[in-house]
Short mmCIF file of C-alpha atoms and ligand atoms in Angstrom, two decimals:
data_model
loop_
_atom_site.label_atom_id
_atom_site.label_comp_id
_atom_site.label_asym_id
_atom_site.label_seq_id
_atom_site.Cartn_x
_atom_site.Cartn_y
_atom_site.Cartn_z
CA SER A 1 -87.70 -38.36 -12.30
CA PRO A 2 -85.09 -37.51 -9.50
CA LEU A 3 -87.88 -35.31 -8.18
CA GLN A 4 -89.87 -38.10 -7.65
CA GLU A 5 -86.99 -40.23 -6.14
CA MET A 6 -86.05 -37.43 -4.06
CA LEU A 7 -89.38 -37.02 -2.59
CA ALA A 8 -89.57 -40.94 -1.99
CA ALA A 9 -86.39 -40.96 0.10
CA PRO A 10 -86.71 -41.47 3.69
CA SER A 11 -86.58 -38.25 5.73
CA SER A 12 -87.81 -36.94 9.08
CA PHE A 13 -90.41 -35.11 7.15
CA LYS A 14 -92.31 -37.72 5.81
CA LYS A 15 -96.15 -37.02 7.35
CA SER A 16 -94.87 -35.76 10.41
CA HIS A 17 -95.15 -32.60 12.11
CA VAL A 18 -92.41 -30.10 11.59
CA LEU A 19 -92.33 -28.17 15.07
CA SER A 20 -88.49 -27.63 15.84
CA VAL A 21 -85.34 -27.81 13.78
CA THR A 22 -83.90 -29.88 16.20
CA GLN A 23 -86.06 -32.93 14.81
CA PHE A 24 -83.97 -32.89 11.57
CA THR A 25 -80.54 -34.33 10.81
CA ARG A 26 -78.09 -32.63 8.06
CA ALA A 27 -79.23 -35.38 5.52
CA ASP A 28 -82.87 -34.22 5.97
CA LEU A 29 -81.74 -30.33 5.42
CA HIS A 30 -79.61 -31.50 2.21
CA LEU A 31 -82.62 -33.48 0.74
CA LEU A 32 -84.69 -30.67 1.55
CA PHE A 33 -82.33 -27.98 -0.29
CA GLN A 34 -81.97 -30.44 -3.14
CA ILE A 35 -85.62 -30.59 -3.63
CA ALA A 36 -86.14 -26.62 -3.19
CA GLN A 37 -83.54 -26.39 -6.05
CA GLU A 38 -85.51 -28.57 -8.25
CA MET A 39 -88.94 -26.83 -7.33
CA ARG A 40 -87.09 -23.56 -8.36
CA LEU A 41 -86.44 -24.85 -11.75
CA GLY A 42 -89.83 -26.41 -11.85
CA VAL A 43 -91.84 -22.98 -11.16
CA GLN A 44 -89.85 -21.04 -13.63
CA ARG A 45 -90.14 -24.01 -16.41
CA GLU A 46 -93.67 -24.62 -15.39
CA GLY A 47 -95.12 -22.39 -13.20
CA VAL A 48 -97.43 -24.85 -11.68
CA LEU A 49 -96.55 -28.30 -10.86
CA ASP A 50 -98.92 -31.36 -10.10
CA ILE A 51 -97.13 -33.04 -7.07
CA LEU A 52 -99.79 -32.19 -4.65
CA ARG A 53 -102.75 -32.38 -6.86
CA GLY A 54 -105.95 -33.03 -4.52
CA LYS A 55 -104.55 -31.80 -1.23
CA VAL A 56 -105.56 -29.15 1.02
CA LEU A 57 -103.63 -27.28 3.41
CA CYS A 58 -105.16 -24.97 5.93
CA THR A 59 -102.90 -22.17 7.46
CA LEU A 60 -104.01 -21.02 10.59
CA PHE A 61 -102.40 -17.57 11.83
CA TYR A 62 -102.81 -16.34 15.45
CA GLU A 63 -100.36 -13.45 14.59
CA PRO A 64 -99.91 -11.39 11.94
CA SER A 65 -97.80 -12.59 8.85
CA THR A 66 -97.16 -11.57 5.34
CA ARG A 67 -94.59 -13.62 3.91
CA THR A 68 -94.86 -16.96 5.74
CA SER A 69 -98.54 -17.17 5.03
CA ALA A 70 -98.82 -15.63 1.53
CA SER A 71 -95.48 -17.92 0.65
CA PHE A 72 -97.16 -21.42 1.76
CA ASP A 73 -100.41 -20.28 0.05
CA ALA A 74 -98.12 -20.03 -3.00
CA ALA A 75 -96.15 -22.87 -2.46
CA MET A 76 -99.03 -24.87 -2.11
CA GLN A 77 -100.97 -23.74 -5.41
CA ARG A 78 -97.61 -24.11 -7.33
CA LEU A 79 -97.69 -27.72 -6.18
CA GLY A 80 -101.27 -28.36 -7.73
CA GLY A 81 -102.84 -28.21 -4.30
CA ARG A 82 -105.38 -25.81 -2.36
CA THR A 83 -105.32 -24.08 0.80
CA ILE A 84 -107.89 -22.72 3.05
CA PRO A 85 -106.45 -19.65 4.97
CA ILE A 86 -108.33 -19.23 8.46
CA GLN A 87 -108.72 -15.55 9.74
CA THR A 88 -108.57 -16.04 13.44
CA SER A 89 -110.50 -12.73 13.65
CA THR A 90 -113.31 -13.98 12.12
CA SER A 91 -113.28 -17.64 13.46
CA SER A 92 -114.44 -19.28 16.21
CA VAL A 93 -111.46 -18.35 18.26
CA GLN A 94 -113.42 -15.17 19.03
CA LYS A 95 -116.26 -17.51 20.68
CA GLY A 96 -113.42 -18.62 23.09
CA GLU A 97 -112.70 -22.01 21.05
CA THR A 98 -109.46 -23.59 22.30
CA LEU A 99 -106.65 -24.24 19.97
CA GLN A 100 -106.97 -27.92 20.40
CA ASP A 101 -110.39 -27.89 19.21
CA THR A 102 -109.56 -25.32 16.33
CA LEU A 103 -106.89 -27.93 15.19
CA ARG A 104 -109.18 -30.83 15.39
CA THR A 105 -111.56 -29.24 13.26
CA LEU A 106 -109.34 -28.12 10.47
CA ALA A 107 -107.70 -31.45 10.61
CA CYS A 108 -111.23 -32.78 9.02
CA TYR A 109 -110.86 -30.66 6.20
CA SER A 110 -107.10 -30.94 5.52
CA ASP A 111 -103.91 -32.83 5.02
CA ALA A 112 -101.55 -30.49 6.66
CA ILE A 113 -102.07 -27.39 9.02
CA VAL A 114 -99.46 -24.27 9.12
CA LEU A 115 -99.72 -22.84 12.53
CA ARG A 116 -98.63 -19.55 13.86
CA HIS A 117 -99.44 -18.77 17.43
CA PRO A 118 -97.77 -16.39 20.50
CA ASP A 119 -97.66 -19.25 22.61
CA GLU A 120 -94.66 -21.35 22.51
CA LYS A 121 -96.60 -24.09 24.01
CA CYS A 122 -98.88 -24.51 20.94
CA VAL A 123 -96.21 -26.76 19.50
CA ASP A 124 -97.07 -29.68 22.44
CA VAL A 125 -100.61 -29.08 22.14
CA ALA A 126 -100.43 -29.51 18.21
CA LYS A 127 -98.39 -32.69 18.87
CA LYS A 128 -100.81 -34.22 21.19
CA TYR A 129 -104.26 -33.49 19.30
CA CYS A 130 -103.64 -32.73 15.97
CA PRO A 131 -104.23 -36.04 13.44
CA VAL A 132 -102.93 -34.40 10.50
CA PRO A 133 -99.17 -32.49 10.30
CA VAL A 134 -98.55 -29.28 11.76
CA ILE A 135 -96.06 -26.95 10.32
CA ASN A 136 -94.71 -24.46 13.02
CA GLY A 137 -94.71 -21.06 11.16
CA GLY A 138 -93.52 -19.56 14.76
CA ASN A 139 -94.38 -20.28 18.16
CA GLY A 140 -94.20 -17.12 20.14
CA SER A 141 -90.37 -15.87 20.50
CA LYS A 142 -89.23 -19.63 20.63
CA GLU A 143 -88.79 -21.05 17.01
CA HIS A 144 -89.40 -20.50 13.25
CA PRO A 145 -88.35 -23.37 11.57
CA THR A 146 -89.43 -22.88 7.92
CA GLN A 147 -87.53 -19.45 8.32
CA ALA A 148 -84.42 -21.31 9.27
CA PHE A 149 -84.41 -23.51 6.62
CA LEU A 150 -84.97 -20.76 3.72
CA ASP A 151 -82.42 -18.97 5.61
CA LEU A 152 -79.74 -21.72 5.18
CA PHE A 153 -80.87 -22.30 1.59
CA THR A 154 -80.06 -18.63 1.21
CA ILE A 155 -76.53 -18.59 2.19
CA ARG A 156 -75.93 -21.49 0.28
CA GLU A 157 -77.38 -20.19 -2.77
CA GLU A 158 -75.39 -16.36 -2.11
CA LEU A 159 -72.38 -17.98 -1.18
CA GLY A 160 -72.10 -21.37 -2.41
CA THR A 161 -71.18 -23.12 1.10
CA MET A 162 -71.64 -22.76 4.74
CA GLN A 163 -68.36 -24.30 5.46
CA GLY A 164 -65.61 -21.71 7.03
CA LEU A 165 -68.47 -18.67 7.04
CA THR A 166 -68.39 -16.10 10.12
CA ILE A 167 -72.17 -15.41 10.66
CA THR A 168 -73.12 -12.00 12.66
CA PHE A 169 -76.71 -11.86 14.19
CA VAL A 170 -77.50 -8.17 15.05
CA GLY A 171 -80.21 -6.81 17.02
CA ASP A 172 -83.21 -8.56 18.99
CA LEU A 173 -81.50 -11.86 19.68
CA LEU A 174 -83.76 -12.33 22.71
CA TYR A 175 -87.33 -12.35 21.18
CA GLY A 176 -86.35 -12.94 17.40
CA ARG A 177 -87.55 -16.69 16.61
CA PRO A 178 -85.70 -16.69 13.26
CA VAL A 179 -82.51 -16.16 15.10
CA HIS A 180 -82.98 -19.09 17.54
CA SER A 181 -83.95 -21.77 14.78
CA LEU A 182 -80.86 -20.56 12.82
CA VAL A 183 -78.72 -20.85 15.61
CA TYR A 184 -79.78 -24.70 16.45
CA LEU A 185 -79.53 -25.62 12.98
CA LEU A 186 -75.94 -24.18 12.50
CA ARG A 187 -74.57 -26.88 14.82
CA HIS A 188 -74.53 -29.02 11.30
CA TYR A 189 -71.90 -26.84 9.83
CA GLN A 190 -68.40 -25.63 10.42
CA VAL A 191 -69.25 -21.90 11.01
CA LYS A 192 -68.25 -19.11 13.62
CA VAL A 193 -70.79 -17.05 15.03
CA GLN A 194 -70.77 -13.32 16.27
CA LEU A 195 -73.70 -12.15 18.34
CA VAL A 196 -74.20 -8.23 18.44
CA SER A 197 -77.25 -7.20 20.98
CA PRO A 198 -78.19 -4.66 23.48
CA LYS A 199 -77.54 -6.33 27.02
CA ALA A 200 -81.09 -6.56 27.38
CA LEU A 201 -81.94 -8.45 24.25
CA ARG A 202 -78.92 -11.01 24.43
CA LEU A 203 -79.47 -14.70 23.13
CA PRO A 204 -81.44 -16.83 25.41
CA PRO A 205 -79.01 -18.74 27.52
CA ALA A 206 -80.08 -22.28 26.10
CA VAL A 207 -79.48 -21.01 22.69
CA ARG A 208 -76.43 -19.33 23.44
CA GLN A 209 -74.93 -22.65 25.31
CA GLN A 210 -75.34 -24.66 22.05
CA LEU A 211 -72.68 -22.05 20.22
CA VAL A 212 -70.60 -22.44 23.33
CA ASP A 213 -70.67 -26.12 23.34
CA ALA A 214 -69.97 -26.55 19.68
CA GLY A 215 -67.13 -24.35 19.80
CA GLN A 216 -68.65 -21.79 17.12
CA LEU A 217 -69.33 -18.49 19.72
CA LEU A 218 -66.28 -16.32 18.35
CA CYS A 219 -67.41 -13.02 19.84
CA GLU A 220 -70.22 -10.96 21.88
CA SER A 221 -70.63 -7.34 21.63
CA GLU A 222 -72.90 -4.47 22.31
CA ALA A 223 -71.60 -2.53 19.70
CA LEU A 224 -71.16 -3.45 15.86
CA THR A 225 -67.86 -2.69 15.21
CA PRO A 226 -65.82 -2.38 12.03
CA GLU A 227 -63.74 -5.17 13.30
CA ILE A 228 -66.70 -7.40 13.71
CA LEU A 229 -67.95 -6.23 10.37
CA GLY A 230 -64.83 -7.11 8.64
CA ARG A 231 -64.81 -10.63 9.57
CA THR A 232 -68.46 -11.09 8.58
CA ASP A 233 -69.74 -12.98 5.77
CA VAL A 234 -73.10 -13.10 6.67
CA LEU A 235 -74.73 -10.23 8.44
CA TYR A 236 -78.07 -11.42 9.52
CA CYS A 237 -80.18 -8.28 10.73
CA THR A 238 -83.58 -8.52 12.93
CA ARG A 239 -86.22 -6.24 14.01
CA VAL A 240 -86.65 -5.32 17.49
CA GLN A 241 -89.83 -7.59 18.49
CA LYS A 242 -91.88 -4.93 19.95
CA GLU A 243 -95.23 -7.16 20.38
CA ARG A 244 -93.02 -9.31 22.91
CA PHE A 245 -91.74 -6.42 25.29
CA PRO A 246 -93.33 -6.63 29.05
CA SER A 247 -93.66 -2.80 28.72
CA LEU A 248 -93.42 -0.21 25.95
CA ALA A 249 -90.69 1.64 27.88
CA GLU A 250 -88.47 -1.33 27.74
CA PHE A 251 -88.98 -1.34 23.92
CA GLU A 252 -88.26 2.33 23.41
CA ALA A 253 -85.08 2.06 25.47
CA VAL A 254 -83.37 -0.49 22.57
CA LYS A 255 -85.52 -0.25 19.83
CA ASP A 256 -82.69 2.33 17.80
CA SER A 257 -79.97 -0.07 18.87
CA TYR A 258 -78.57 -0.40 15.25
CA ARG A 259 -78.88 0.95 11.77
CA ILE A 260 -77.20 -0.59 8.87
CA ASP A 261 -76.64 1.75 6.32
CA TYR A 262 -73.97 2.86 3.32
CA SER A 263 -71.46 3.84 6.36
CA THR A 264 -71.90 0.36 7.86
CA LEU A 265 -71.35 -1.28 4.76
CA LYS A 266 -68.04 0.40 4.00
CA TYR A 267 -66.21 -1.82 6.81
CA ALA A 268 -68.02 -5.34 5.48
CA LYS A 269 -66.50 -7.35 2.65
CA PRO A 270 -67.34 -6.99 -0.97
CA THR A 271 -69.13 -10.62 -0.60
CA THR A 272 -70.89 -10.03 2.77
CA VAL A 273 -74.52 -11.19 2.20
CA VAL A 274 -77.22 -9.06 4.32
CA MET A 275 -79.96 -11.02 5.61
CA HIS A 276 -83.15 -9.87 7.22
CA PRO A 277 -86.21 -12.33 7.81
CA LEU A 278 -88.55 -9.22 6.99
CA PRO A 279 -90.34 -6.91 7.98
CA ARG A 280 -87.75 -4.27 8.64
CA ASN A 281 -88.48 -1.11 10.63
CA GLU A 282 -85.50 1.22 11.01
CA GLU A 283 -82.73 -1.21 11.49
CA VAL A 284 -81.85 -1.67 7.41
CA ALA A 285 -81.50 1.78 5.97
CA GLU A 286 -83.71 1.73 2.46
CA GLU A 287 -80.33 2.85 0.58
CA VAL A 288 -78.91 -0.57 1.47
CA ASP A 289 -81.40 -1.90 -0.96
CA PHE A 290 -79.36 -1.01 -3.85
CA ASP A 291 -76.34 -2.72 -2.72
CA GLN A 292 -76.00 -6.24 -4.41
CA ARG A 293 -75.16 -7.23 -1.13
CA ALA A 294 -78.50 -6.87 0.14
CA ALA A 295 -79.90 -10.43 -0.05
CA TYR A 296 -83.18 -9.80 2.06
CA PHE A 297 -85.36 -9.62 -0.93
CA ARG A 298 -83.89 -12.59 -2.92
CA GLN A 299 -84.07 -14.52 0.61
CA MET A 300 -87.92 -14.00 0.44
CA CYS A 301 -88.01 -15.62 -3.04
CA TYR A 302 -86.15 -18.41 -1.90
CA GLY A 303 -88.61 -18.85 1.01
CA LEU A 304 -91.20 -19.88 -1.56
CA TYR A 305 -88.55 -22.88 -3.02
CA CYS A 306 -87.95 -24.00 0.60
CA ARG A 307 -91.75 -24.10 1.50
CA MET A 308 -92.60 -26.41 -1.53
CA ALA A 309 -90.03 -28.27 -0.91
CA LEU A 310 -90.96 -28.74 2.72
CA LEU A 311 -94.89 -29.29 1.69
CA ALA A 312 -94.00 -31.65 -1.04
CA LEU A 313 -92.09 -34.11 1.61
CA VAL A 314 -94.56 -33.75 4.29
CA MET A 315 -97.59 -34.18 2.31
CA SER A 316 -96.86 -36.61 -0.60
C1 LIG B 401 -90.36 -13.11 11.34
C2 LIG B 401 -91.21 -13.65 12.45
O1 LIG B 401 -92.45 -13.52 12.55
O2 LIG B 401 -90.86 -14.34 13.29
N1 LIG B 401 -91.03 -12.59 10.20
C3 LIG B 401 -91.34 -13.79 9.15
O3 LIG B 401 -91.77 -14.77 9.39
N2 LIG B 401 -90.29 -13.52 8.23
C4 LIG B 401 -89.46 -11.66 11.75
C5 LIG B 401 -90.02 -10.56 12.33
O4 LIG B 401 -91.47 -10.48 12.57
O5 LIG B 401 -89.50 -9.70 12.79
#
């Protein structure tokens, strides 16, 4: 079948760690998205596929998660495999076990591990000590590769192409890891980027520099102006990452910098898509949910198909 052929095609995913988006080529991404399309059809037609029967995935989250953990779990089950969710609050992590020993342990019981950890260096530990593939489900404020995959997939599904688009990132560009991973992936496409954030929450210099080098940085602003909105094809909103701030006062000072509502959308195109990795707080008003341009709920559905595709590529 075409799906079996695609899964057999050479790619950087095969039996490999997925730690940073910088590991992957444009061809890798397109293979992933093609497979995600097939997964969508497969789930719609059959509910559960047979692709990872007999395989086991461990999910190891040292930080809260709803979508990433549940969608990986669901993805594994819809591929015919099984999941072992590890609760760090009741595991030997509480007895002081190191990450490397925890990974070594879970590698004995599983074929791959999804890891979310507050320390960005956790990916180095994974690379060094874990004999089975580790999929990065978020390392500190650094990266969140699988979120960026599903974000790209969402844009392609919603708008048909990446080419020629203007993408506006709004909010916490400093600590928001989905933004960092997505910006790194944008180098594969002909897009323009607008950055809207408070001064204190600007994109980290290294990430910003990539946009500059690629000639993709269209503008930077502290205000989300009608002009910026009028040029926007994708409005990518973010939660201000309270848990990453050095102090509560610094968080309080910027937490309500932006709020997308009906009056904001007035200035956007009828075709603009509003995205958000979720969870949201106050930055997107509930009234926006009822506008067709709100894509964030569809975005989390696409996440299932992208994670199925990823697991199938890495584990089969
Ligand atoms: C994001 C994260 O964990 O980085 N959540 C997610 O996985 N969709 C974004 C966030 O927490 O704000």
